[in-house]
PDB file of C-alpha atoms in Angstrom:
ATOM      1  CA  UNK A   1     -19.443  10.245  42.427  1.00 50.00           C
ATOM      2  CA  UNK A   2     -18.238   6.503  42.107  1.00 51.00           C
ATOM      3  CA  UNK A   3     -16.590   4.399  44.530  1.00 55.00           C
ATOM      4  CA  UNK A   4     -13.622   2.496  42.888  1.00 54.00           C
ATOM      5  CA  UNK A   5     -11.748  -0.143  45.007  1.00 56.00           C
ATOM      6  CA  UNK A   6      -7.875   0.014  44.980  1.00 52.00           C
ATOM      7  CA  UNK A   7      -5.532  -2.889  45.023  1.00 54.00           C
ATOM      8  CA  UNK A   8      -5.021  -2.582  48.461  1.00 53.00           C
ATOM      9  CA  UNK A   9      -8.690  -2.165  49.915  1.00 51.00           C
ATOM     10  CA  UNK A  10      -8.396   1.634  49.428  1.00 51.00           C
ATOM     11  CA  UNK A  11     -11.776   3.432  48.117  1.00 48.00           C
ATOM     12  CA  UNK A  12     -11.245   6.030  46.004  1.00 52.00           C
ATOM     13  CA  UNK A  13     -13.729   8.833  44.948  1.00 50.00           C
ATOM     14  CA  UNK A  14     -13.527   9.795  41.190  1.00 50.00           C
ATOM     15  CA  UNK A  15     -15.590  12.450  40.179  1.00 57.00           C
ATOM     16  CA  UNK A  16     -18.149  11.454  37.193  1.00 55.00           C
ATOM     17  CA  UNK A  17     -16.346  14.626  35.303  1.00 56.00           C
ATOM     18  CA  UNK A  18     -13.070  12.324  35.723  1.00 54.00           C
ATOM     19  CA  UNK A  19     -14.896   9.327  34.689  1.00 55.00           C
ATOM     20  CA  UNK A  20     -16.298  10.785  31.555  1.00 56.00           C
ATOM     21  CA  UNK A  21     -12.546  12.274  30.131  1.00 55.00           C
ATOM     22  CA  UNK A  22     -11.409   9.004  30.838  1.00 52.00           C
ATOM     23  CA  UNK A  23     -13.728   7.434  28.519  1.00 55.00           C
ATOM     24  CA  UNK A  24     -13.382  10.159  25.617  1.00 53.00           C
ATOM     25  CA  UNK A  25      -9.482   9.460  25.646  1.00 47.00           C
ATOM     26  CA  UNK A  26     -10.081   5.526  25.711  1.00 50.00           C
ATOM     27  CA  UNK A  27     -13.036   6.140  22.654  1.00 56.00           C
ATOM     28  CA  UNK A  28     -11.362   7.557  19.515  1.00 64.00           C
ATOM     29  CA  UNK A  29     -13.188   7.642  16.029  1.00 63.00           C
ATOM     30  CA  UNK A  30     -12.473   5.360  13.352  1.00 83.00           C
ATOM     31  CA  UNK A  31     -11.752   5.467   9.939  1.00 88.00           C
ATOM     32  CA  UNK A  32     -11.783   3.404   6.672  1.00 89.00           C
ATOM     33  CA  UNK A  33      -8.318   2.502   7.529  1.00 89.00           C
ATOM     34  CA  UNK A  34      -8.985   1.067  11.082  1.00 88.00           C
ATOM     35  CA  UNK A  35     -12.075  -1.415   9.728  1.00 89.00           C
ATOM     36  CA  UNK A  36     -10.996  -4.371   7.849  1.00 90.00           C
ATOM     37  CA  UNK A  37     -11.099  -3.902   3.780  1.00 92.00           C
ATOM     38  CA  UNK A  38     -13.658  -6.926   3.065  1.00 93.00           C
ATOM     39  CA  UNK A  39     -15.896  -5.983   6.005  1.00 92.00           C
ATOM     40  CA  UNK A  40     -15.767  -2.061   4.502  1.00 93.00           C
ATOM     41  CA  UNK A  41     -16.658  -3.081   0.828  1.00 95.00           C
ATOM     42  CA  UNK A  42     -19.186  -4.813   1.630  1.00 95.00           C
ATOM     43  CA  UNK A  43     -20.884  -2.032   3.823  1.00 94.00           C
ATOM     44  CA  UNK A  44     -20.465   0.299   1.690  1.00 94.00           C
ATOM     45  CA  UNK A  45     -21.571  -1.302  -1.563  1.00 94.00           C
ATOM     46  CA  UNK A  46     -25.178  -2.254   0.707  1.00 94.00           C
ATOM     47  CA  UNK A  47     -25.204   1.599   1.044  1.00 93.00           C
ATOM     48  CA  UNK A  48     -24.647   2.323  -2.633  1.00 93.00           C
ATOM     49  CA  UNK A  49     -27.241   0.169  -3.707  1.00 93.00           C
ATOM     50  CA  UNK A  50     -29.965   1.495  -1.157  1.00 92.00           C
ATOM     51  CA  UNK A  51     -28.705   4.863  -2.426  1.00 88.00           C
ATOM     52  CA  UNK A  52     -31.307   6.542  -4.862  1.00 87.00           C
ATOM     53  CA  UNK A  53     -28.388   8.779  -6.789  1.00 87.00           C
ATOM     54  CA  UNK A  54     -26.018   5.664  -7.598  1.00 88.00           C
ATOM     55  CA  UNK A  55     -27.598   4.363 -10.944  1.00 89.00           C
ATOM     56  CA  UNK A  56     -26.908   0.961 -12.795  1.00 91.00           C
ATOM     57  CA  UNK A  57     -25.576   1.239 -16.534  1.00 92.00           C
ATOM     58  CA  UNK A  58     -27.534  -0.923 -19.129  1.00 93.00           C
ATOM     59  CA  UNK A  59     -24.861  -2.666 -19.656  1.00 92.00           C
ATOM     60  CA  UNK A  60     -24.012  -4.175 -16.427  1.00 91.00           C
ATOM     61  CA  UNK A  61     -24.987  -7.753 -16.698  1.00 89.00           C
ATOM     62  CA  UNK A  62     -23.354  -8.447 -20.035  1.00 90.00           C
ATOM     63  CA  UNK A  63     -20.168  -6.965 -19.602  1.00 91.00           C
ATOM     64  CA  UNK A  64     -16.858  -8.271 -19.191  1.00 91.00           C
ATOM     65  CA  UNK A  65     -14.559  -6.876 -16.682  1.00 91.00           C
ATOM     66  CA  UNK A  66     -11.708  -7.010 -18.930  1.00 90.00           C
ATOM     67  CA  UNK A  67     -10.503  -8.047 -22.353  1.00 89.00           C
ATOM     68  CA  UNK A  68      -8.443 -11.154 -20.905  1.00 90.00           C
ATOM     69  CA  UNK A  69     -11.668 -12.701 -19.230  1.00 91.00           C
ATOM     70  CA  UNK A  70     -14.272 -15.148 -20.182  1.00 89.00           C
ATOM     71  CA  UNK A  71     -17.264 -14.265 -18.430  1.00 89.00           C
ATOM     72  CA  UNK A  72     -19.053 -11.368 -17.055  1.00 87.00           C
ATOM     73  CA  UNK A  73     -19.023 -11.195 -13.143  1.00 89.00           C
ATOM     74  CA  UNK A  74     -21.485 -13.836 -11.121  1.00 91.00           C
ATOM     75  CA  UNK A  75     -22.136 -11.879  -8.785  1.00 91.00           C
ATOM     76  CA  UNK A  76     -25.405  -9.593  -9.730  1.00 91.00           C
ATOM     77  CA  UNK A  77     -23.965  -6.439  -7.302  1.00 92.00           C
ATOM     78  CA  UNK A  78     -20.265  -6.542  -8.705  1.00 94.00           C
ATOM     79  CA  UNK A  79     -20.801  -3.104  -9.558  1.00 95.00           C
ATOM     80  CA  UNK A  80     -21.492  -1.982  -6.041  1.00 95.00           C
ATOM     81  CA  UNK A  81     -18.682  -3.637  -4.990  1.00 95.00           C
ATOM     82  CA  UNK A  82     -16.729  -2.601  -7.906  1.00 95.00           C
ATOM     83  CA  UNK A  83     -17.671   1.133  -6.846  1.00 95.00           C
ATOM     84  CA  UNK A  84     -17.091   0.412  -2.824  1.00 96.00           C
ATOM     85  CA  UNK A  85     -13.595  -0.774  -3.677  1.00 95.00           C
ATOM     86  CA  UNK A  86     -12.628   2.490  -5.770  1.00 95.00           C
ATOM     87  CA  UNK A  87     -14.071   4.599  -3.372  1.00 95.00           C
ATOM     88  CA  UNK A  88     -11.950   3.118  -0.167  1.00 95.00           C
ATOM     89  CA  UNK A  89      -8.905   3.071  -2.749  1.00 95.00           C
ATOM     90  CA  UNK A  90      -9.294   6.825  -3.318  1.00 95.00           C
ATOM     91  CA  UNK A  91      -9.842   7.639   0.542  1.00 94.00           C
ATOM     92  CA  UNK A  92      -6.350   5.835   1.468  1.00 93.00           C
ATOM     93  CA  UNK A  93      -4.319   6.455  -2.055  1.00 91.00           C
ATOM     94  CA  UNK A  94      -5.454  10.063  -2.557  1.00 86.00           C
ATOM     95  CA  UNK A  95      -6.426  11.375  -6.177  1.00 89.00           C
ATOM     96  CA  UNK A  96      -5.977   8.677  -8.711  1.00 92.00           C
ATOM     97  CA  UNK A  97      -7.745   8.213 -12.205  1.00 92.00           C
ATOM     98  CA  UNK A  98      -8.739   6.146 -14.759  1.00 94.00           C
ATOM     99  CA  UNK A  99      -5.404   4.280 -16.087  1.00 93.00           C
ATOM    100  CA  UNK A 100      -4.730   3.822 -12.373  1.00 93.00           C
ATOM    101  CA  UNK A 101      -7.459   1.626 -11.826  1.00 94.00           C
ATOM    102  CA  UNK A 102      -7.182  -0.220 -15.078  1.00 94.00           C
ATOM    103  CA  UNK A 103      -3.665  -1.469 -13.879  1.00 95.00           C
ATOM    104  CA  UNK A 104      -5.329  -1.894 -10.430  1.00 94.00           C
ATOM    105  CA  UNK A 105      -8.101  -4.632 -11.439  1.00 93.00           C
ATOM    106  CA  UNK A 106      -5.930  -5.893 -14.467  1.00 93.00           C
ATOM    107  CA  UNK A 107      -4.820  -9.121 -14.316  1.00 93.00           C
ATOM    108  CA  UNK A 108      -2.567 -12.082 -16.050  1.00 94.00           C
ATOM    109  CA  UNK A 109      -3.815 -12.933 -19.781  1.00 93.00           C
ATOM    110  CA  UNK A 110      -3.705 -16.322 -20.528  1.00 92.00           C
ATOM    111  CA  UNK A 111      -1.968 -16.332 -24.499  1.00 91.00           C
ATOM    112  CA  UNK A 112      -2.159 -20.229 -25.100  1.00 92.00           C
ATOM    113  CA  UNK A 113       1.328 -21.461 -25.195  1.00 95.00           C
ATOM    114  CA  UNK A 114       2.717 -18.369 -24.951  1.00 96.00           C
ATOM    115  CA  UNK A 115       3.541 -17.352 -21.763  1.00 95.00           C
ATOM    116  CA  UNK A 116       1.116 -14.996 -20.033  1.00 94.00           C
ATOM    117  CA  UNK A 117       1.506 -11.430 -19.484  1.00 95.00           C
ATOM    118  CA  UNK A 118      -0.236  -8.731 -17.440  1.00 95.00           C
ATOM    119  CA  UNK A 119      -3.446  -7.093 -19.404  1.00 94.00           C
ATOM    120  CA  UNK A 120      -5.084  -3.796 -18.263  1.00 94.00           C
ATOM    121  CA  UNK A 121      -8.639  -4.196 -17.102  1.00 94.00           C
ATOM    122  CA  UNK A 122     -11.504  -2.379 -18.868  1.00 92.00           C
ATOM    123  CA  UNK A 123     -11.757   1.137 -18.891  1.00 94.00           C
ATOM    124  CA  UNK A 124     -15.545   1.941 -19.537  1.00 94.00           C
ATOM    125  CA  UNK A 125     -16.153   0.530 -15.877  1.00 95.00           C
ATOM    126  CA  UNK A 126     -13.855   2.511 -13.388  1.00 95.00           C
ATOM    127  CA  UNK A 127     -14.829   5.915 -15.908  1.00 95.00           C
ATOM    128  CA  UNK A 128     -18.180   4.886 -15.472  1.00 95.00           C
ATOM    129  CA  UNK A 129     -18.278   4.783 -11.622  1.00 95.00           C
ATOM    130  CA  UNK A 130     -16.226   7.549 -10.835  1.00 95.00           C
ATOM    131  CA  UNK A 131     -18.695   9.537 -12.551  1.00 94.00           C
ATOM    132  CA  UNK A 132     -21.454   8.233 -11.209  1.00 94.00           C
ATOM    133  CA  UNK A 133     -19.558   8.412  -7.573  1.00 94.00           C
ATOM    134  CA  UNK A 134     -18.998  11.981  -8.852  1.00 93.00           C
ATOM    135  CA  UNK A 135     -22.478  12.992  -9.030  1.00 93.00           C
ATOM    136  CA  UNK A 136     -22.757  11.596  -5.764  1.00 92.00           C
ATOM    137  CA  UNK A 137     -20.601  14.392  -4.354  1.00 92.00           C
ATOM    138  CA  UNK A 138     -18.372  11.678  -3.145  1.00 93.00           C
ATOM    139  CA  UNK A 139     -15.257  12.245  -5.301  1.00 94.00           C
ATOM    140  CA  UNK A 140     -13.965  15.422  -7.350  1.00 93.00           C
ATOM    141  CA  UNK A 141     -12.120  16.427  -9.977  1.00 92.00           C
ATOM    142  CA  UNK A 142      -8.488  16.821  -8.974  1.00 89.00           C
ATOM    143  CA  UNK A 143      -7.208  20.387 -10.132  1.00 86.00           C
ATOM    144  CA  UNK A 144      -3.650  20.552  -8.424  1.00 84.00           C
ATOM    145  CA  UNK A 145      -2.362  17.526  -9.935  1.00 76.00           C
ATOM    146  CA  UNK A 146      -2.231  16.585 -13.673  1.00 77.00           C
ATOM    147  CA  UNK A 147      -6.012  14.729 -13.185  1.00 82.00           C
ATOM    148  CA  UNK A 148      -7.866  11.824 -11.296  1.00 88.00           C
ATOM    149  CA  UNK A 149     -10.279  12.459  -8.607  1.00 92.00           C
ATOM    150  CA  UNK A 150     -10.221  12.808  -4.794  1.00 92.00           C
ATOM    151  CA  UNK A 151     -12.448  12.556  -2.065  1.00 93.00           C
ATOM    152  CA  UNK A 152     -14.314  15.557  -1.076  1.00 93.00           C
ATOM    153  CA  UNK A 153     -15.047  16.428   2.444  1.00 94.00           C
ATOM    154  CA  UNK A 154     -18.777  15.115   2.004  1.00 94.00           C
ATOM    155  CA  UNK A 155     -17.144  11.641   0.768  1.00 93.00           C
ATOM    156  CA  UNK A 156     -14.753  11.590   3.396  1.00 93.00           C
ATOM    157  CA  UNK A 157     -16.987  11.905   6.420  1.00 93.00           C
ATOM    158  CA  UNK A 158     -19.245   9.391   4.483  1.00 93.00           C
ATOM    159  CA  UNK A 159     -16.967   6.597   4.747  1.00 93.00           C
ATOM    160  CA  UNK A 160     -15.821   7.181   7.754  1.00 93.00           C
ATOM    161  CA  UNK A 161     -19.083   7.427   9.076  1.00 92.00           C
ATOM    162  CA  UNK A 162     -20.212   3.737   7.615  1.00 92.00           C
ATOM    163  CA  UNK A 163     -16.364   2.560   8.910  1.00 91.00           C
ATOM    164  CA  UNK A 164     -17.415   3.568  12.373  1.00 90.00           C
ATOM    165  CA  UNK A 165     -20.902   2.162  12.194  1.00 88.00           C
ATOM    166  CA  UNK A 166     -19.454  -0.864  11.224  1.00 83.00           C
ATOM    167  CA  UNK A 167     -16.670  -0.933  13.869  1.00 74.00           C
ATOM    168  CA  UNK A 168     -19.908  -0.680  16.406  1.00 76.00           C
ATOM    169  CA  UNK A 169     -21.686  -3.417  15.122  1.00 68.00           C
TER     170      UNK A 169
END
């Protein structure tokens, strides 16, 4: 038992059972959406790039993102991230595919003088990392709707569980 002092001078004797259900109510487990997007990204893109089963294309460092940029990426893990920020985008939008994400990371093309207009992004890249994310046992195939993929349960409780060591930290 623990003594715990009232307002008024009173001791009162909880029982360490008491204690304890306390603390479960006040703990609850966290998710992707409780931990900050940034701080989640970049978590989980350090754990796809320790990962043995999340392979690098050939292609990676001389690709363009997109058909309306200049340069490939500076960044020499933009394809960790890349694959980090689809995977927390399927955990909180549910199944979603290929054109999704190209209207996701498209962006404005500049046409000169002409004003500019929105371009899709590349498709090679988002195809490319859900099927490498795929193998992973991360995402599936979505057979209800008309296609994309979905988390599985694996994938799920993956995330979360890198969300809630990062909410620790």
């Amino acid at each position: 038992q623990r003594r715990v002092h009232g307002e008024e001078g009173n001791t009162l004797c909880l029982s360490l059972h008491f204690i304890h259900k306390m603390e479960q109510t006040q703990r609850r487990a966290l998710t992707v959406k409780d931990v900050a997007a940034a701080d989640f990204i970049a978590a989980y893109a350090q754990h796809l790039k320790r990962s043995q089963n999340f392979s690098l294309p050939k292609w990676v460092d001389v690709v363009k993102t997109a058909t309306f940029k200049e340069l490939a990426p500076y960044d020499p893990d933009w394809f960790f991230v890349r694959a980090a920020s689809m995977a927390r985008r399927i955990y909180i939008r549910g199944s979603i595919g290929v054109g999704s994400f190209k209207k996701i990371y498209g962006g404005r093309v500049n046409r000169g003088t002409r004003p500019s207009h929105f371009a899709e992004a590349s498709g090679n890249i988002p195809r490319t990392i859900l099927h490498q994310l795929e193998k992973m046992g991360v995402v599936e195939k979505d057979t209800k709707k008309k296609g994309g993929r979905k988390l599985t349960q694996d994938g799920q409780r993956d995330l979360d569980r890198i969300a809630s060591q990062l909410s620790r930290s």
